[in-house]
Amino acid sequence: MYLKNITLRGFKSFKNKSQLFFEPGISVIVGPNGSGKSNVADAISWVLGEQSPRSLRGSSMGDVIFKSKNEEMAIAEVSLLFDNSDKSFDTEFREVKFTRRVFSRGGSEYFINSSPCRLLDIQDLTADSGIGRGLHIIINQGQINEIAILKPIERKAIIDEVLGISKHKNRRDKSINKLQKVKNDIERIDDLMEEIKRTMDPLEIEAKKAQRYAEISNLLKSEEISLFIAYLNRLNNEWEDENKSYNKNKDRIKEIDSNISIIEKEKNDFFKENIKSRDEYESWKNKTDLFNSEKNNLENMAALIESKKNMFATLYNMLDLQFAGGTGGTDVPQDPSGLDNEYGGEPFLEKVSEGLKRINGLLAELLKRMKKKFKDEDSTLYIENEIKPISEEIEKLQKIIGIVMKNEGKGEAKGQHKADAVKIDNLKKRMERTESIRNFCNLNRERSEKIQSLLSSLLLISENIKRKLYGQFEKRSKLISENQNKSNEFENRINLLNNSKSNLENAIYKTELRKEQIKERVETITAGIVDNYNVSIDYALKSYKPAVKIRQSEITVRKLKNEIKEYGMVNPNAAIEYGRIKKRYDFLADQRADLIESKKNLEELIKEINDRISDFFFKKFDEINGCFKNYFKILFPLGEGEMQLEKSDGTGDDEIGVDLRVDIGSSKFVPLSLLSGGEKSLISIAFLFSIYSINPSPFYVFDEVDASLDDANINRFLVLVKKFSEKQQIILITHQKRTMEIADTIYGVSMQSNGISKIISERIGKKYAEIN
């Protein structure tokens, strides 16, 4: 932030509108004595809120308005335009313009960016920007000469103002004033409370006597009425207990009915949910039964096949024996009847024919069952192909046996003479047929074994099916069992609740009987209270408590009556008057307590502010002292200077002063009063610049502070100015040529014959001048 522009109109010697444009760096305003150049510094101070006419070198605020012998302005106005790019002012504008206007008729106006405002608004906006009041950003020749000879306590005040400590002291001083006011208020309240207490103490004795009399009277009435209502209250309590029991049982019955409904619903929902489970159980049970039936049929068929296999094996063995006997020789046996009767005659062939017929019938039955059992066409076809050839062979054998038996019947009618010749031939033929039948039996025995093997495989498969089928069936059987247990549980719960409900209904009946008895007794006691004491039962019950012990209550009543006789005359209004005064006294006591608390808080706040001021000052003082030593060395290369804290007679940091111990090169510290005017000015400059280094402002205005300096001292002063101009804007009002040489911008101010100041500006390095 820096000052960009000053606009003056009607302010002191600047009658016409005049403007000064500044840039960061060093700007110098020059002009002869009396030209009005110092009025520029006064204008800046005036806009920033200066209220003292003496500080503006006048006797009243109206002196800032332009006046001459021939004319007089009615208004004075000055505007300061600041660059706010770095947001030093807490506003969104990049440029901020402060304007102050004063009228000859009286009154003044303030503006921020041409908008009307209060001086307080300008001060609040500039307070934290480094250009507020008390920061000593404008220094004139008189001030620079006074700083060196100030008292230590006054010098410390300058440090406080520049560092911003003064505003905290102002806050502390306000708190101190408040504290004193609070102490005064406490003293006044103490006086009032003492005066009230002198009246309140004897009145308190009268009030206590009247209060005790009233208490005894109330106790007497209470005890007498309590004797009558003791039983009544007890009966009322019993009535309440019975009502509670009645309502509780009623509520319990409702709850039980609700629970029964809930359980019934749960039961019905449970049955609905488990219909599917029961259906599945029945389905699996039917499947299991059907499986067992079919498995038994399969086992029966396997047994039948086993039987037929054994029968074929037996036939085979019989035929094998016959075949072996028949091939033992070609001679006719000595006992041919035995062979004919046992193996070759008609009885044997009939037996074989009947056996083959039974086998064929069993095979047909087996095939029929297999077709029903097996839905698989491939398995059925396989079994049918195995059985069909056997049936066909059996039928062929039956036909052959029938032909043989028929031929043998015809041969019996022939003569015996042909018997022997034919017997051998028949024997050979029978042997051939026997061998054919034997081979047939062997073939069917092998086929039976294959069928038996197939059935065995089916039985193995059925066992696997049985394990899975029975697992599912057992699972559902277990679920059905659990569901049945759950159903029984529902029934048990409902039965228990019904039993409880019955018991509660009996209890309610008994309660109603007891309530009728209590009601009759209450009516009798109530009539006694109303008749004897003319007190309604409602009022008595609300206002009095029943006697705990009747005998003890009678003794108490007699005792209270005797005490009332002993009191004599009593002031009945004493308690009311005492209460009124006591209320006033308590109010003052509360006010005093609040003031004591406020006093404590203010004392703590003052101590906190003092501690913060002290800590901040001592911290910054060390930094300022270090800067002072450095700047003093620049201004007095052969000298040495330092700041020292000096304690005055009082206590507290306000009684601490800042003394300057300087040695300008004579190898000894000398009092400041013995130094020349130029030396005092340089010491003051070192003092001010030390403070500026710790709490810098955006710009500084020095009004002829170099007036008393010689060339050598001016050079040293300008070294400091150049160093400060690197970060701060410097405006110098001077008539020293050496000072003009360091300027970035020079403004010349001249006074015309009509008493009006005129400004000429020149920017160094450019060949032009502008006349406003």
Tab-separated table of N, CA, C and O in Angstrom, residues 325-413:
chain	number	residue	atom	x	y	z
A	325	GLY	N	-24.656	-142.937	-18.873
A	325	GLY	CA	-25.075	-144.338	-18.804
A	325	GLY	C	-25.361	-144.904	-20.182
A	325	GLY	O	-25.131	-146.070	-20.467
A	326	GLY	N	-25.957	-144.077	-21.064
A	326	GLY	CA	-26.334	-144.572	-22.377
A	326	GLY	C	-25.156	-144.798	-23.274
A	326	GLY	O	-25.206	-145.605	-24.195
A	327	THR	N	-24.107	-144.138	-23.060
A	327	THR	CA	-22.919	-144.267	-23.908
A	327	THR	C	-21.908	-145.209	-23.306
A	327	THR	O	-20.768	-145.298	-23.782
A	328	GLY	N	-22.307	-145.922	-22.243
A	328	GLY	CA	-21.353	-146.864	-21.619
A	328	GLY	C	-21.114	-148.082	-22.512
A	328	GLY	O	-20.132	-148.780	-22.370
A	329	GLY	N	-21.970	-148.461	-23.456
A	329	GLY	CA	-21.768	-149.621	-24.363
A	329	GLY	C	-22.911	-149.740	-25.333
A	329	GLY	O	-23.958	-149.143	-25.142
A	330	THR	N	-22.768	-150.474	-26.323
A	330	THR	CA	-23.805	-150.631	-27.352
A	330	THR	C	-24.660	-151.850	-27.126
A	330	THR	O	-25.657	-152.082	-27.806
A	331	ASP	N	-24.306	-152.693	-26.145
A	331	ASP	CA	-25.108	-153.889	-25.870
A	331	ASP	C	-26.348	-153.506	-25.129
A	331	ASP	O	-26.381	-152.550	-24.372
A	332	VAL	N	-27.337	-154.361	-25.287
A	332	VAL	CA	-28.594	-154.152	-24.580
A	332	VAL	C	-28.407	-154.566	-23.152
A	332	VAL	O	-27.855	-155.639	-22.867
A	333	PRO	N	-28.800	-153.759	-22.187
A	333	PRO	CA	-28.594	-154.100	-20.786
A	333	PRO	C	-29.418	-155.307	-20.411
A	333	PRO	O	-30.433	-155.605	-21.017
A	334	GLN	N	-28.857	-156.034	-19.301
A	334	GLN	CA	-29.514	-157.241	-18.831
A	334	GLN	C	-30.843	-156.916	-18.222
A	334	GLN	O	-31.738	-157.743	-18.206
A	335	ASP	N	-30.952	-155.711	-17.662
A	335	ASP	CA	-32.242	-155.328	-17.057
A	335	ASP	C	-32.747	-154.073	-17.734
A	335	ASP	O	-32.658	-152.985	-17.203
A	336	PRO	N	-33.160	-154.213	-18.990
A	336	PRO	CA	-33.584	-153.026	-19.736
A	336	PRO	C	-34.786	-152.362	-19.141
A	336	PRO	O	-35.029	-151.188	-19.361
A	337	SER	N	-35.492	-153.063	-18.369
A	337	SER	CA	-36.687	-152.431	-17.788
A	337	SER	C	-36.324	-151.299	-16.858
A	337	SER	O	-37.062	-150.326	-16.722
A	338	GLY	N	-35.177	-151.522	-16.220
A	338	GLY	CA	-34.769	-150.439	-15.298
A	338	GLY	C	-34.513	-149.162	-16.043
A	338	GLY	O	-34.885	-148.095	-15.635
A	339	LEU	N	-33.815	-149.196	-17.137
A	339	LEU	CA	-33.519	-147.980	-17.926
A	339	LEU	C	-34.766	-147.389	-18.503
A	339	LEU	O	-35.002	-146.199	-18.458
A	340	ASP	N	-35.598	-148.297	-19.051
A	340	ASP	CA	-36.835	-147.784	-19.660
A	340	ASP	C	-37.715	-147.146	-18.614
A	340	ASP	O	-38.325	-146.122	-18.835
A	341	ASN	N	-37.755	-147.766	-17.433
A	341	ASN	CA	-38.670	-147.226	-16.419
A	341	ASN	C	-38.147	-145.942	-15.812
A	341	ASN	O	-38.911	-145.069	-15.454
A	342	GLU	N	-36.812	-145.877	-15.665
A	342	GLU	CA	-36.275	-144.715	-14.918
A	342	GLU	C	-35.966	-143.542	-15.802
A	342	GLU	O	-36.262	-142.423	-15.451
A	343	TYR	N	-35.374	-143.844	-17.018
A	343	TYR	CA	-34.916	-142.682	-17.825
A	343	TYR	C	-35.498	-142.663	-19.214
A	343	TYR	O	-35.580	-141.622	-19.812
A	344	GLY	N	-35.845	-143.781	-19.722
A	344	GLY	CA	-36.227	-143.792	-21.130
A	344	GLY	C	-37.689	-144.022	-21.373
A	344	GLY	O	-38.159	-143.795	-22.466
A	345	GLY	N	-38.420	-144.400	-20.408
A	345	GLY	CA	-39.835	-144.678	-20.626
A	345	GLY	C	-40.680	-143.430	-20.622
A	345	GLY	O	-40.205	-142.317	-20.468
A	346	GLU	N	-41.960	-143.764	-20.812
A	346	GLU	CA	-42.902	-142.634	-20.874
A	346	GLU	C	-42.948	-141.827	-19.596
A	346	GLU	O	-43.048	-140.586	-19.646
A	347	PRO	N	-42.875	-142.376	-18.396
A	347	PRO	CA	-42.924	-141.543	-17.180
A	347	PRO	C	-41.825	-140.505	-17.148
A	347	PRO	O	-42.057	-139.363	-16.741
A	348	PHE	N	-40.648	-140.858	-17.568
A	348	PHE	CA	-39.529	-139.893	-17.544
A	348	PHE	C	-39.781	-138.747	-18.500
A	348	PHE	O	-39.605	-137.584	-18.166
A	349	LEU	N	-40.223	-139.082	-19.719
A	349	LEU	CA	-40.466	-138.021	-20.716
A	349	LEU	C	-41.614	-137.118	-20.285
A	349	LEU	O	-41.613	-135.913	-20.547
A	350	GLU	N	-42.608	-137.698	-19.595
A	350	GLU	CA	-43.714	-136.863	-19.112
A	350	GLU	C	-43.223	-135.864	-18.060
A	350	GLU	O	-43.619	-134.703	-18.050
A	351	LYS	N	-42.369	-136.382	-17.177
A	351	LYS	CA	-41.817	-135.484	-16.153
A	351	LYS	C	-41.039	-134.349	-16.797
A	351	LYS	O	-41.140	-133.186	-16.413
A	352	VAL	N	-40.203	-134.702	-17.784
A	352	VAL	CA	-39.399	-133.664	-18.468
A	352	VAL	C	-40.315	-132.673	-19.155
A	352	VAL	O	-40.128	-131.458	-19.108
A	353	SER	N	-41.362	-133.178	-19.811
A	353	SER	CA	-42.288	-132.295	-20.530
A	353	SER	C	-43.011	-131.355	-19.572
A	353	SER	O	-43.163	-130.158	-19.840
A	354	GLU	N	-43.438	-131.895	-18.410
A	354	GLU	CA	-44.111	-131.040	-17.425
A	354	GLU	C	-43.160	-129.992	-16.871
A	354	GLU	O	-43.538	-128.826	-16.651
A	355	GLY	N	-41.907	-130.404	-16.614
A	355	GLY	CA	-40.924	-129.435	-16.105
A	355	GLY	C	-40.671	-128.311	-17.093
A	355	GLY	O	-40.602	-127.137	-16.736
A	356	LEU	N	-40.533	-128.693	-18.399
A	356	LEU	CA	-40.315	-127.658	-19.419
A	356	LEU	C	-41.496	-126.719	-19.515
A	356	LEU	O	-41.351	-125.510	-19.739
A	357	LYS	N	-42.702	-127.284	-19.344
A	357	LYS	CA	-43.907	-126.451	-19.409
A	357	LYS	C	-43.931	-125.443	-18.263
A	357	LYS	O	-44.283	-124.276	-18.437
A	358	ARG	N	-43.587	-125.911	-17.043
A	358	ARG	CA	-43.549	-124.977	-15.909
A	358	ARG	C	-42.493	-123.888	-16.114
A	358	ARG	O	-42.701	-122.722	-15.793
A	359	ILE	N	-41.338	-124.327	-16.649
A	359	ILE	CA	-40.265	-123.338	-16.900
A	359	ILE	C	-40.734	-122.293	-17.882
A	359	ILE	O	-40.517	-121.088	-17.696
A	360	ASN	N	-41.396	-122.736	-18.932
A	360	ASN	CA	-41.857	-121.779	-19.955
A	360	ASN	C	-42.891	-120.811	-19.358
A	360	ASN	O	-42.894	-119.611	-19.653
A	361	GLY	N	-43.769	-121.365	-18.500
A	361	GLY	CA	-44.748	-120.490	-17.850
A	361	GLY	C	-44.101	-119.458	-16.939
A	361	GLY	O	-44.462	-118.281	-16.906
A	362	LEU	N	-43.104	-119.917	-16.178
A	362	LEU	CA	-42.384	-118.992	-15.281
A	362	LEU	C	-41.638	-117.929	-16.061
A	362	LEU	O	-41.577	-116.764	-15.662
A	363	LEU	N	-41.060	-118.344	-17.210
A	363	LEU	CA	-40.341	-117.359	-18.036
A	363	LEU	C	-41.300	-116.309	-18.575
A	363	LEU	O	-40.980	-115.115	-18.625
A	364	ALA	N	-42.497	-116.741	-18.960
A	364	ALA	CA	-43.492	-115.780	-19.458
A	364	ALA	C	-43.907	-114.793	-18.362
A	364	ALA	O	-44.040	-113.584	-18.577
A	365	GLU	N	-44.108	-115.360	-17.155
A	365	GLU	CA	-44.465	-114.505	-16.016
A	365	GLU	C	-43.347	-113.518	-15.688
A	365	GLU	O	-43.561	-112.352	-15.376
A	366	LEU	N	-42.099	-114.022	-15.741
A	366	LEU	CA	-40.934	-113.166	-15.468
A	366	LEU	C	-40.848	-112.030	-16.467
A	366	LEU	O	-40.616	-110.866	-16.112
A	367	LEU	N	-41.037	-112.331	-17.740
A	367	LEU	CA	-40.973	-111.297	-18.770
A	367	LEU	C	-42.065	-110.249	-18.552
A	367	LEU	O	-41.835	-109.043	-18.707
A	368	LYS	N	-43.256	-110.691	-18.168
A	368	LYS	CA	-44.364	-109.764	-17.938
A	368	LYS	C	-44.050	-108.805	-16.784
A	368	LYS	O	-44.279	-107.598	-16.861
A	369	ARG	N	-43.481	-109.345	-15.685
A	369	ARG	CA	-43.130	-108.514	-14.535
A	369	ARG	C	-42.002	-107.546	-14.874
A	369	ARG	O	-41.978	-106.389	-14.434
A	370	MET	N	-41.050	-108.050	-15.637
A	370	MET	CA	-39.928	-107.197	-16.012
A	370	MET	C	-40.394	-105.998	-16.836
A	370	MET	O	-39.905	-104.880	-16.683
A	371	LYS	N	-41.332	-106.203	-17.705
A	371	LYS	CA	-41.859	-105.107	-18.525
A	371	LYS	C	-42.562	-104.064	-17.653
A	371	LYS	O	-42.511	-102.873	-17.923
A	372	LYS	N	-43.247	-104.500	-16.634
A	372	LYS	CA	-43.885	-103.555	-15.727
A	372	LYS	C	-42.865	-102.813	-14.869
A	372	LYS	O	-43.021	-101.641	-14.552
A	373	LYS	N	-41.859	-103.533	-14.454
A	373	LYS	CA	-40.871	-102.968	-13.531
A	373	LYS	C	-39.984	-101.949	-14.214
A	373	LYS	O	-39.754	-100.849	-13.712
A	374	PHE	N	-39.445	-102.377	-15.368
A	374	PHE	CA	-38.475	-101.520	-16.048
A	374	PHE	C	-39.164	-100.681	-17.113
A	374	PHE	O	-39.785	-101.212	-18.018
A	375	LYS	N	-39.040	-99.348	-16.951
A	375	LYS	CA	-39.572	-98.427	-17.953
A	375	LYS	C	-38.566	-98.204	-19.073
A	375	LYS	O	-38.911	-97.660	-20.119
A	376	ASP	N	-37.330	-98.619	-18.832
A	376	ASP	CA	-36.277	-98.456	-19.846
A	376	ASP	C	-36.490	-99.504	-20.938
A	376	ASP	O	-36.461	-100.708	-20.686
A	377	GLU	N	-36.701	-99.035	-22.172
A	377	GLU	CA	-36.973	-99.949	-23.287
A	377	GLU	C	-35.765	-100.837	-23.592
A	377	GLU	O	-35.920	-102.007	-23.957
A	378	ASP	N	-34.548	-100.302	-23.439
A	378	ASP	CA	-33.338	-101.088	-23.752
A	378	ASP	C	-33.222	-102.280	-22.805
A	378	ASP	O	-32.923	-103.410	-23.217
A	379	SER	N	-33.446	-102.038	-21.499
A	379	SER	CA	-33.350	-103.139	-20.529
A	379	SER	C	-34.442	-104.183	-20.797
A	379	SER	O	-34.197	-105.403	-20.765
A	380	THR	N	-35.655	-103.703	-21.059
A	380	THR	CA	-36.763	-104.635	-21.340
A	380	THR	C	-36.477	-105.472	-22.588
A	380	THR	O	-36.713	-106.692	-22.618
A	381	LEU	N	-35.972	-104.814	-23.609
A	381	LEU	CA	-35.672	-105.529	-24.859
A	381	LEU	C	-34.565	-106.556	-24.666
A	381	LEU	O	-34.624	-107.668	-25.199
A	382	TYR	N	-33.576	-106.177	-23.831
A	382	TYR	CA	-32.479	-107.110	-23.580
A	382	TYR	C	-32.993	-108.369	-22.888
A	382	TYR	O	-32.675	-109.506	-23.269
A	383	ILE	N	-33.815	-108.200	-21.863
A	383	ILE	CA	-34.338	-109.365	-21.131
A	383	ILE	C	-35.239	-110.215	-22.045
A	383	ILE	O	-35.202	-111.458	-22.035
A	384	GLU	N	-36.051	-109.504	-22.832
A	384	GLU	CA	-36.953	-110.229	-23.744
A	384	GLU	C	-36.145	-111.058	-24.753
A	384	GLU	O	-36.504	-112.217	-25.064
A	385	ASN	N	-35.059	-110.506	-25.259
A	385	ASN	CA	-34.209	-111.244	-26.220
A	385	ASN	C	-33.535	-112.444	-25.575
A	385	ASN	O	-33.225	-113.444	-26.236
A	386	GLU	N	-33.249	-112.338	-24.260
A	386	GLU	CA	-32.623	-113.468	-23.565
A	386	GLU	C	-33.639	-114.574	-23.277
A	386	GLU	O	-33.313	-115.764	-23.312
A	387	ILE	N	-34.859	-114.196	-22.954
A	387	ILE	CA	-35.872	-115.193	-22.552
A	387	ILE	C	-36.538	-115.843	-23.763
A	387	ILE	O	-36.876	-117.038	-23.774
A	388	LYS	N	-36.731	-115.078	-24.818
A	388	LYS	CA	-37.476	-115.583	-25.982
A	388	LYS	C	-36.842	-116.831	-26.601
A	388	LYS	O	-37.543	-117.829	-26.876
A	389	PRO	N	-35.512	-116.859	-26.831
A	389	PRO	CA	-34.930	-118.091	-27.392
A	389	PRO	C	-35.148	-119.297	-26.493
A	389	PRO	O	-35.340	-120.425	-26.959
A	390	ILE	N	-35.089	-119.041	-25.146
A	390	ILE	CA	-35.294	-120.173	-24.219
A	390	ILE	C	-36.698	-120.726	-24.392
A	390	ILE	O	-36.921	-121.958	-24.447
A	391	SER	N	-37.682	-119.840	-24.475
A	391	SER	CA	-39.072	-120.300	-24.640
A	391	SER	C	-39.246	-121.065	-25.949
A	391	SER	O	-39.950	-122.088	-26.010
A	392	GLU	N	-38.610	-120.569	-27.018
A	392	GLU	CA	-38.731	-121.248	-28.309
A	392	GLU	C	-38.125	-122.651	-28.260
A	392	GLU	O	-38.704	-123.616	-28.773
A	393	GLU	N	-36.954	-122.784	-27.632
A	393	GLU	CA	-36.312	-124.100	-27.516
A	393	GLU	C	-37.157	-125.040	-26.687
A	393	GLU	O	-37.264	-126.246	-26.964
A	394	ILE	N	-37.746	-124.485	-25.589
A	394	ILE	CA	-38.600	-125.337	-24.729
A	394	ILE	C	-39.772	-125.863	-25.534
A	394	ILE	O	-40.159	-127.044	-25.432
A	395	GLU	N	-40.380	-124.990	-26.339
A	395	GLU	CA	-41.526	-125.430	-27.150
A	395	GLU	C	-41.109	-126.526	-28.138
A	395	GLU	O	-41.830	-127.498	-28.367
A	396	LYS	N	-39.905	-126.367	-28.778
A	396	LYS	CA	-39.412	-127.391	-29.704
A	396	LYS	C	-39.231	-128.733	-28.995
A	396	LYS	O	-39.605	-129.808	-29.480
A	397	LEU	N	-38.591	-128.661	-27.763
A	397	LEU	CA	-38.365	-129.894	-27.011
A	397	LEU	C	-39.692	-130.571	-26.642
A	397	LEU	O	-39.819	-131.803	-26.662
A	398	GLN	N	-40.663	-129.732	-26.281
A	398	GLN	CA	-41.953	-130.310	-25.923
A	398	GLN	C	-42.566	-131.030	-27.122
A	398	GLN	O	-43.175	-132.126	-26.990
A	399	LYS	N	-42.419	-130.463	-28.295
A	399	LYS	CA	-42.938	-131.123	-29.497
A	399	LYS	C	-42.215	-132.443	-29.763
A	399	LYS	O	-42.820	-133.477	-30.083
A	400	ILE	N	-40.860	-132.435	-29.631
A	400	ILE	CA	-40.071	-133.656	-29.862
A	400	ILE	C	-40.478	-134.741	-28.864
A	400	ILE	O	-40.677	-135.920	-29.219
A	401	ILE	N	-40.574	-134.353	-27.580
A	401	ILE	CA	-40.945	-135.333	-26.555
A	401	ILE	C	-42.325	-135.916	-26.851
A	401	ILE	O	-42.599	-137.108	-26.674
A	402	GLY	N	-43.270	-135.074	-27.343
A	402	GLY	CA	-44.610	-135.573	-27.654
A	402	GLY	C	-44.584	-136.603	-28.783
A	402	GLY	O	-45.293	-137.619	-28.739
A	403	ILE	N	-43.736	-136.310	-29.814
A	403	ILE	CA	-43.626	-137.265	-30.937
A	403	ILE	C	-43.043	-138.571	-30.463
A	403	ILE	O	-43.514	-139.665	-30.806
A	404	VAL	N	-41.990	-138.485	-29.588
A	404	VAL	CA	-41.329	-139.704	-29.091
A	404	VAL	C	-42.325	-140.537	-28.295
A	404	VAL	O	-42.406	-141.775	-28.441
A	405	MET	N	-43.057	-139.846	-27.408
A	405	MET	CA	-43.997	-140.585	-26.575
A	405	MET	C	-45.072	-141.242	-27.436
A	405	MET	O	-45.524	-142.349	-27.164
A	406	LYS	N	-45.492	-140.562	-28.508
A	406	LYS	CA	-46.516	-141.127	-29.395
A	406	LYS	C	-45.971	-142.349	-30.115
A	406	LYS	O	-46.642	-143.380	-30.224
A	407	ASN	N	-44.741	-142.329	-30.612
A	407	ASN	CA	-44.131	-143.455	-31.337
A	407	ASN	C	-43.926	-144.637	-30.411
A	407	ASN	O	-44.101	-145.803	-30.793
A	408	GLU	N	-43.534	-144.351	-29.163
A	408	GLU	CA	-43.310	-145.438	-28.232
A	408	GLU	C	-44.615	-146.141	-27.886
A	408	GLU	O	-44.667	-147.330	-27.649
A	409	GLY	N	-45.694	-145.385	-27.875
A	409	GLY	CA	-46.992	-146.019	-27.590
A	409	GLY	C	-47.393	-146.963	-28.706
A	409	GLY	O	-47.962	-148.025	-28.494
A	410	LYS	N	-47.114	-146.539	-29.918
A	410	LYS	CA	-47.426	-147.417	-31.055
A	410	LYS	C	-46.522	-148.652	-31.077
A	410	LYS	O	-46.922	-149.754	-31.447
A	411	GLY	N	-45.324	-148.579	-30.670
A	411	GLY	CA	-44.362	-149.714	-30.716
A	411	GLY	C	-44.703	-150.800	-29.736
A	411	GLY	O	-44.302	-151.954	-29.911
A	412	GLU	N	-45.461	-150.536	-28.695
A	412	GLU	CA	-45.804	-151.548	-27.704
A	412	GLU	C	-46.731	-152.621	-28.287
A	412	GLU	O	-46.784	-153.759	-27.814
A	413	ALA	N	-47.524	-152.277	-29.345
A	413	ALA	CA	-48.482	-153.243	-29.919
A	413	ALA	C	-47.803	-154.267	-30.835
A	413	ALA	O	-48.380	-155.288	-31.204
